[in-house]
């Protein structure tokens, strides 16, 4: 695979950083994961929400005062050029990172480099089985310590603690409570519940990442299904009382939850599958919709 790293397109094996880089030593980087879905009959690669991913990357860099010489247009054209250089004819996950190649301190004012790393990924599976989940005893990081709104590598150490804890108890995925005791998100995805035909999800100030897929799901619920989606504080017990629960994110896509702690949910996941169905049709370009922005190449 050809990556863009530093100032150049290089073979992935030559994309290296100094072992004393603050990105290696302290997790100092900001990044995005972007999905592209290949439509074999139309011979197109549909990149999901490219603009919003680049804007969020730039915003994360700004929050951490992580300096660099790129702007929206340069990042966008480098991503598209990297994809084209690899002549990719399958679904992909593109990792876009601003990081330090050279040694330095966590308080460095040096300029960061851009890495664009496309990887082949699995196709969207609308029949995924549900995950087993458990509320972790670790609290989600918050806006007074390390804002989850910033998509920085170091945030994932909090994710790691929660995920390791629940994996040791045999669950697939952790769910975090925030410092106010409300449900926030999973270690790498957002969470929704369905009750009495309405959808609910934690607010943007519940210590969550401003997830792009969360926005897409809200759009699908409101625009395609014509149903209500309420963003509010949700307690653990709200999820216990739900008919359905699902997770969403770029890599997670939309995935049903079959168990939360000791509570199991409807096995047909009717509303969740309805959203998955619309999601799939839109990303494959089978129906036109303003719910998801596609860059078609
Ligand atoms: N929350 C966290 C902590 C994440 O890492 C992710 C994955 N980026 C998400 C939510 C979902 O965000 P998005 O839909 O933008 O991928």
PDB file of C-alpha atoms and ligand atoms in Angstrom, residues 53 56 140 151 156 185-190 209-214 248-250, ligand 1:
ATOM      1  CA  UNK A  53     -13.678  14.255   8.969  1.00  0.00           C
ATOM      2  CA  UNK A  56     -12.841  17.547  12.827  1.00  0.00           C
ATOM      3  CA  UNK A 140     -15.248   8.555  30.753  1.00  0.00           C
ATOM      4  CA  UNK A 151      -9.949  12.923  18.720  1.00  0.00           C
ATOM      5  CA  UNK A 156      -7.818   5.908  23.854  1.00  0.00           C
ATOM      6  CA  UNK A 185     -20.436   6.265  24.835  1.00  0.00           C
ATOM      7  CA  UNK A 186     -18.510   3.082  24.108  1.00  0.00           C
ATOM      8  CA  UNK A 187     -14.670   3.159  23.865  1.00  0.00           C
ATOM      9  CA  UNK A 188     -14.814   3.800  20.101  1.00  0.00           C
ATOM     10  CA  UNK A 189     -18.466   4.348  19.205  1.00  0.00           C
ATOM     11  CA  UNK A 190     -21.661   6.159  20.193  1.00  0.00           C
ATOM     12  CA  UNK A 209     -16.827  12.411  20.634  1.00  0.00           C
ATOM     13  CA  UNK A 210     -18.788  14.556  18.154  1.00  0.00           C
ATOM     14  CA  UNK A 211     -19.343  11.423  16.119  1.00  0.00           C
ATOM     15  CA  UNK A 212     -19.987  11.773  12.406  1.00  0.00           C
ATOM     16  CA  UNK A 213     -21.884   8.468  12.271  1.00  0.00           C
ATOM     17  CA  UNK A 214     -24.053   9.612  15.197  1.00  0.00           C
ATOM     18  CA  UNK A 248     -22.484   3.399  15.809  1.00  0.00           C
ATOM     19  CA  UNK A 249     -19.201   4.750  14.481  1.00  0.00           C
ATOM     20  CA  UNK A 250     -17.076   4.774  11.354  1.00  0.00           C
TER      21      UNK A 250
HETATM   22  N1  LIG B   1     -16.693   7.759  20.097  1.00  0.00           N
HETATM   23  C1  LIG B   1     -15.398   7.417  20.094  1.00  0.00           C
HETATM   24  C2  LIG B   1     -14.655   7.441  21.379  1.00  0.00           C
HETATM   25  C3  LIG B   1     -14.751   7.034  18.914  1.00  0.00           C
HETATM   26  O1  LIG B   1     -13.464   6.697  18.912  1.00  0.00           O
HETATM   27  C4  LIG B   1     -15.496   6.985  17.718  1.00  0.00           C
HETATM   28  C5  LIG B   1     -14.822   6.540  16.441  1.00  0.00           C
HETATM   29  N2  LIG B   1     -14.248   7.604  15.769  1.00  0.00           N
HETATM   30  C6  LIG B   1     -16.843   7.350  17.764  1.00  0.00           C
HETATM   31  C7  LIG B   1     -17.411   7.739  18.961  1.00  0.00           C
HETATM   32  C8  LIG B   1     -17.648   7.403  16.502  1.00  0.00           C
HETATM   33  O2  LIG B   1     -17.229   8.518  15.767  1.00  0.00           O
HETATM   34  P1  LIG B   1     -17.355   8.567  14.190  1.00  0.00           P
HETATM   35  O3  LIG B   1     -18.768   8.248  13.879  1.00  0.00           O
HETATM   36  O4  LIG B   1     -17.017   9.957  13.822  1.00  0.00           O
HETATM   37  O5  LIG B   1     -16.432   7.543  13.651  1.00  0.00           O
END
